[in-house]
Amino acid sequence: LAVKFREGGPSHGGPSQGWNYKLLQKEIVMSATYRQSSVTKPELLELDPNNLLYARGPSYRISAEQVRDAALASSGLLSPHIGGPSVHPYQPDGIWEALATRNAVQYVQDHGDTLYRRSMYTIWKRSSPPPMMLNFDASERHFCSVKRQKTSTPLQALVTLNDPQFVEAARVLAQRSLLLNGGSDDNVKAINRIFMALSSRPPRANELEALTQLYQEEYQDFVKNPKRAAELLGVGEYPVDKLLNKNELAAMTIVASTIMNFDEFVIKR
């Protein structure tokens, strides 16, 4: 691989291109080795227990930026716009004001499509970093970090369950899945769509049964407590489709949020 990187190879029918980082990256990510699953077999574990020969793919939690971008992409909210100034997505009130000493002392949230830009464009103030990013081990940027740590803590689950960006993404994903039913009340199909969007696989029979039961229980509770449904659907700026039953949408939002908290959503396997 190193020799190929140095000497290069034909590119789009053109001359040899040595020291081309883009081609090197493409070579790696499209290789069978890179695309392996972390699921392994006993015989491979015996031959390569420490994975020194890459008998299996690595399993690790994706980065803070990727967690947020995955939620936006799965729901269809992620903006494809490239470049431009930093953006100000959802953030808890008062953080800049509490920690600021000079310069920008007030956080002014953006609106519209700007809320859904990729996380690499999020404004970063070193004295007041985005809390969601810190909970998923992003560097505070006070000094250079060669490698981020990768932890798994209860705070991370609280973020994906309660952060407005994730609640909104779950609601929009639920909304689009229900709309694809075309007026049918077949909620099993909607749950299947949501599960596939968030985990890239269909749910197993026991998972589908549990999620269907969760939907039914939440639906009954929302019918009894319409105020709770209104509060849930009011999170985020993306409009709620008025054609949908609010109790059904709220219940399916809970299902989407639950699936968004599966290990498979935040862990590369």
Short mmCIF file of C-alpha atoms in Angstrom, two decimals:
data_model
loop_
_atom_site.label_atom_id
_atom_site.label_comp_id
_atom_site.label_asym_id
_atom_site.label_seq_id
_atom_site.Cartn_x
_atom_site.Cartn_y
_atom_site.Cartn_z
CA LEU A 1 0.00 0.00 0.00
CA ALA A 2 2.86 2.37 0.83
CA VAL A 3 4.60 1.63 -2.48
CA LYS A 4 1.37 2.16 -4.39
CA PHE A 5 0.87 5.47 -2.57
CA ARG A 6 4.38 6.60 -3.52
CA GLU A 7 4.37 5.44 -7.12
CA GLY A 8 0.71 6.08 -7.84
CA GLY A 9 -1.41 4.67 -10.59
CA PRO A 10 -3.61 5.79 -13.48
CA SER A 11 -6.38 8.16 -12.42
CA HIS A 12 -9.52 8.41 -14.59
CA GLY A 13 -7.53 7.36 -17.61
CA GLY A 14 -4.87 10.00 -16.96
CA PRO A 15 -1.19 9.74 -16.04
CA SER A 16 0.21 8.11 -12.89
CA GLN A 17 -0.37 10.14 -9.72
CA GLY A 18 2.04 9.54 -6.87
CA TRP A 19 1.51 10.85 -3.33
CA ASN A 20 -2.23 11.24 -3.93
CA TYR A 21 -3.93 11.16 -0.53
CA LYS A 22 -7.44 11.00 -1.97
CA LEU A 23 -6.64 7.89 -4.00
CA LEU A 24 -4.95 6.32 -0.96
CA GLN A 25 -8.02 6.91 1.18
CA LYS A 26 -10.29 5.50 -1.53
CA GLU A 27 -8.08 2.42 -1.83
CA ILE A 28 -8.35 1.80 1.92
CA VAL A 29 -12.07 2.38 2.48
CA MET A 30 -13.09 0.30 -0.56
CA SER A 31 -10.91 -2.66 0.42
CA ALA A 32 -12.44 -5.90 1.68
CA THR A 33 -10.32 -5.65 4.82
CA TYR A 34 -11.66 -2.22 5.79
CA ARG A 35 -15.26 -3.22 5.13
CA GLN A 36 -15.15 -6.34 7.33
CA SER A 37 -17.67 -6.80 10.12
CA SER A 38 -16.45 -7.06 13.70
CA VAL A 39 -18.50 -10.27 14.01
CA THR A 40 -16.03 -13.14 13.87
CA LYS A 41 -15.80 -16.92 13.96
CA PRO A 42 -14.13 -19.17 16.58
CA GLU A 43 -11.49 -20.38 14.10
CA LEU A 44 -10.50 -16.80 13.27
CA LEU A 45 -10.25 -15.90 16.95
CA GLU A 46 -7.91 -18.83 17.42
CA LEU A 47 -5.73 -17.84 14.46
CA ASP A 48 -5.66 -14.09 15.20
CA PRO A 49 -6.87 -13.45 18.78
CA ASN A 50 -5.50 -9.88 18.94
CA ASN A 51 -6.57 -9.02 15.39
CA LEU A 52 -3.00 -8.21 14.39
CA LEU A 53 -3.65 -9.61 10.91
CA TYR A 54 -7.05 -7.88 10.56
CA ALA A 55 -9.03 -11.11 10.57
CA ARG A 56 -12.06 -9.02 11.55
CA GLY A 57 -13.12 -5.40 11.53
CA PRO A 58 -12.75 -3.21 14.63
CA SER A 59 -15.72 -2.35 16.83
CA TYR A 60 -15.75 1.12 18.33
CA ARG A 61 -18.07 4.00 19.13
CA ILE A 62 -18.20 6.58 16.36
CA SER A 63 -16.99 10.12 17.03
CA ALA A 64 -19.09 12.93 18.51
CA GLU A 65 -19.56 14.64 15.16
CA GLN A 66 -20.55 11.39 13.50
CA VAL A 67 -23.17 10.62 16.17
CA ARG A 68 -24.99 13.89 15.52
CA ASP A 69 -24.56 13.68 11.74
CA ALA A 70 -25.89 10.09 11.75
CA ALA A 71 -29.07 11.21 13.51
CA LEU A 72 -29.57 14.03 11.01
CA ALA A 73 -28.77 11.85 7.99
CA SER A 74 -31.07 9.02 9.12
CA SER A 75 -33.97 11.43 9.49
CA GLY A 76 -33.28 13.19 6.19
CA LEU A 77 -32.52 16.49 7.93
CA LEU A 78 -28.79 16.68 7.19
CA SER A 79 -27.98 19.68 4.99
CA PRO A 80 -25.73 18.92 1.98
CA HIS A 81 -24.44 22.51 1.83
CA ILE A 82 -20.63 22.73 1.82
CA GLY A 83 -18.52 25.56 3.20
CA GLY A 84 -19.44 28.91 4.66
CA PRO A 85 -19.17 30.41 8.14
CA SER A 86 -19.65 28.52 11.41
CA VAL A 87 -23.22 27.76 12.45
CA HIS A 88 -25.06 27.90 15.79
CA PRO A 89 -27.27 24.79 16.26
CA TYR A 90 -29.33 23.94 19.35
CA GLN A 91 -27.46 24.42 22.62
CA PRO A 92 -28.60 24.70 26.27
CA ASP A 93 -29.44 28.23 27.36
CA GLY A 94 -26.99 30.32 29.34
CA ILE A 95 -23.75 28.40 28.76
CA TRP A 96 -21.89 31.18 26.98
CA GLU A 97 -23.24 33.78 29.39
CA ALA A 98 -22.16 31.76 32.44
CA LEU A 99 -18.61 31.09 31.26
CA ALA A 100 -17.79 34.03 28.97
CA THR A 101 -15.28 36.66 30.06
CA ARG A 102 -15.09 38.80 26.95
CA ASN A 103 -15.85 38.93 23.22
CA ALA A 104 -18.91 36.81 22.30
CA VAL A 105 -20.86 36.53 25.53
CA GLN A 106 -24.28 35.54 24.14
CA TYR A 107 -25.12 32.45 22.08
CA VAL A 108 -27.58 33.30 19.31
CA GLN A 109 -29.08 30.15 17.79
CA ASP A 110 -29.48 29.88 14.03
CA HIS A 111 -32.73 28.84 12.37
CA GLY A 112 -33.92 26.95 9.32
CA ASP A 113 -31.62 24.80 7.21
CA THR A 114 -28.56 26.09 9.07
CA LEU A 115 -29.57 24.06 12.12
CA TYR A 116 -28.92 20.87 10.18
CA ARG A 117 -25.44 21.54 8.83
CA ARG A 118 -22.77 18.90 9.40
CA SER A 119 -21.21 19.03 12.86
CA MET A 120 -17.84 20.09 11.47
CA TYR A 121 -19.40 23.53 10.87
CA THR A 122 -20.63 23.99 14.47
CA ILE A 123 -19.22 27.09 16.16
CA TRP A 124 -16.60 26.18 18.77
CA LYS A 125 -15.77 28.45 21.67
CA ARG A 126 -12.97 26.97 23.74
CA SER A 127 -14.28 28.40 27.01
CA SER A 128 -17.80 27.06 26.24
CA PRO A 129 -17.58 24.01 23.92
CA PRO A 130 -20.79 22.34 22.70
CA PRO A 131 -21.89 20.07 25.60
CA MET A 132 -23.11 17.32 23.30
CA MET A 133 -19.67 17.08 21.69
CA LEU A 134 -17.87 16.92 25.05
CA ASN A 135 -20.17 14.15 26.29
CA PHE A 136 -19.05 12.07 23.30
CA ASP A 137 -15.36 12.74 23.98
CA ALA A 138 -14.62 15.54 21.52
CA SER A 139 -11.43 17.41 22.41
CA GLU A 140 -11.87 20.70 24.26
CA ARG A 141 -9.19 22.17 21.95
CA HIS A 142 -7.24 23.85 24.74
CA PHE A 143 -4.23 21.94 23.40
CA CYS A 144 -3.43 19.52 20.60
CA SER A 145 -4.81 15.99 21.08
CA VAL A 146 -3.22 13.20 19.08
CA LYS A 147 -6.07 10.76 19.74
CA ARG A 148 -9.48 11.09 21.35
CA GLN A 149 -10.57 8.74 24.09
CA LYS A 150 -13.67 6.62 23.49
CA THR A 151 -15.92 6.16 26.50
CA SER A 152 -19.44 4.85 27.10
CA THR A 153 -21.28 6.71 29.85
CA PRO A 154 -24.88 7.30 31.01
CA LEU A 155 -24.51 10.96 30.00
CA GLN A 156 -24.26 9.92 26.36
CA ALA A 157 -27.61 8.12 26.56
CA LEU A 158 -29.14 11.18 28.22
CA VAL A 159 -27.94 13.26 25.25
CA THR A 160 -29.42 10.99 22.58
CA LEU A 161 -32.66 10.68 24.56
CA ASN A 162 -33.17 14.35 25.45
CA ASP A 163 -31.03 16.69 23.34
CA PRO A 164 -33.39 18.73 21.08
CA GLN A 165 -31.40 17.80 17.96
CA PHE A 166 -31.88 14.07 18.60
CA VAL A 167 -35.51 14.36 19.72
CA GLU A 168 -36.27 16.38 16.60
CA ALA A 169 -34.44 13.89 14.37
CA ALA A 170 -36.43 11.02 15.91
CA ARG A 171 -39.68 12.94 15.33
CA VAL A 172 -38.87 13.75 11.70
CA LEU A 173 -37.81 10.16 11.02
CA ALA A 174 -41.04 8.90 12.59
CA GLN A 175 -43.06 11.42 10.59
CA ARG A 176 -41.53 10.43 7.26
CA SER A 177 -41.92 6.74 8.03
CA LEU A 178 -45.61 7.16 8.85
CA LEU A 179 -46.22 9.26 5.73
CA LEU A 180 -44.78 6.46 3.60
CA ASN A 181 -47.61 4.25 4.85
CA GLY A 182 -49.89 6.25 2.56
CA GLY A 183 -52.76 6.41 5.02
CA SER A 184 -52.40 2.79 6.14
CA ASP A 185 -52.28 2.16 9.88
CA ASP A 186 -49.70 -0.62 9.44
CA ASN A 187 -47.29 0.63 12.10
CA VAL A 188 -45.11 -2.46 11.79
CA LYS A 189 -43.94 -1.20 8.38
CA ALA A 190 -43.09 2.21 9.85
CA ILE A 191 -41.09 0.59 12.66
CA ASN A 192 -39.22 -1.53 10.11
CA ARG A 193 -38.33 1.59 8.11
CA ILE A 194 -37.08 3.42 11.18
CA PHE A 195 -35.03 0.45 12.34
CA MET A 196 -33.45 0.04 8.92
CA ALA A 197 -32.64 3.77 8.69
CA LEU A 198 -30.88 3.79 12.07
CA SER A 199 -29.15 0.40 12.11
CA SER A 200 -28.90 -0.63 8.42
CA ARG A 201 -30.64 -3.94 9.13
CA PRO A 202 -34.22 -5.12 9.66
CA PRO A 203 -35.33 -5.79 13.25
CA ARG A 204 -35.31 -9.31 14.60
CA ALA A 205 -38.65 -10.87 15.54
CA ASN A 206 -38.21 -10.25 19.28
CA GLU A 207 -37.06 -6.66 18.67
CA LEU A 208 -40.04 -5.94 16.42
CA GLU A 209 -42.40 -7.42 18.99
CA ALA A 210 -40.95 -5.29 21.80
CA LEU A 211 -41.01 -2.11 19.72
CA THR A 212 -44.57 -2.73 18.57
CA GLN A 213 -45.64 -3.19 22.18
CA LEU A 214 -43.77 0.00 23.12
CA TYR A 215 -45.64 1.88 20.39
CA GLN A 216 -49.02 0.63 21.56
CA GLU A 217 -48.31 1.48 25.21
CA GLU A 218 -47.04 4.96 24.36
CA TYR A 219 -49.98 5.59 22.06
CA GLN A 220 -52.46 4.78 24.80
CA ASP A 221 -50.61 7.06 27.21
CA PHE A 222 -50.54 9.93 24.72
CA VAL A 223 -54.29 9.54 24.16
CA LYS A 224 -54.79 9.99 27.91
CA ASN A 225 -52.20 12.80 28.14
CA PRO A 226 -52.44 14.97 24.99
CA LYS A 227 -50.37 17.69 26.67
CA ARG A 228 -47.41 15.28 26.84
CA ALA A 229 -47.76 14.56 23.12
CA ALA A 230 -47.87 18.29 22.30
CA GLU A 231 -44.73 18.93 24.35
CA LEU A 232 -42.83 16.13 22.61
CA LEU A 233 -43.89 17.20 19.11
CA GLY A 234 -43.00 20.80 19.92
CA VAL A 235 -39.29 20.03 20.25
CA GLY A 236 -37.31 21.42 17.31
CA GLU A 237 -38.18 23.82 14.53
CA TYR A 238 -38.97 21.35 11.75
CA PRO A 239 -42.76 21.56 11.14
CA VAL A 240 -45.10 18.76 12.17
CA ASP A 241 -47.22 17.39 9.32
CA LYS A 242 -50.81 18.33 10.13
CA LEU A 243 -52.20 15.31 8.26
CA LEU A 244 -50.80 12.90 10.84
CA ASN A 245 -52.52 11.87 14.05
CA LYS A 246 -50.50 13.60 16.80
CA ASN A 247 -50.78 10.70 19.23
CA GLU A 248 -49.56 8.23 16.61
CA LEU A 249 -46.68 10.50 15.64
CA ALA A 250 -45.68 11.04 19.27
CA ALA A 251 -45.74 7.29 19.96
CA MET A 252 -43.68 6.54 16.85
CA THR A 253 -41.23 9.29 17.89
CA ILE A 254 -40.64 7.42 21.15
CA VAL A 255 -39.99 4.26 19.14
CA ALA A 256 -37.51 6.07 16.88
CA SER A 257 -35.77 7.60 19.90
CA THR A 258 -35.52 4.16 21.50
CA ILE A 259 -33.92 2.65 18.39
CA MET A 260 -31.59 5.66 18.23
CA ASN A 261 -30.29 4.51 21.62
CA PHE A 262 -29.40 1.01 20.45
CA ASP A 263 -25.67 0.25 20.55
CA GLU A 264 -25.76 -0.31 16.81
CA PHE A 265 -26.56 3.36 16.21
CA VAL A 266 -23.39 4.69 17.86
CA ILE A 267 -21.01 1.72 17.51
CA LYS A 268 -19.26 0.69 14.30
CA ARG A 269 -19.47 -3.08 13.96
#
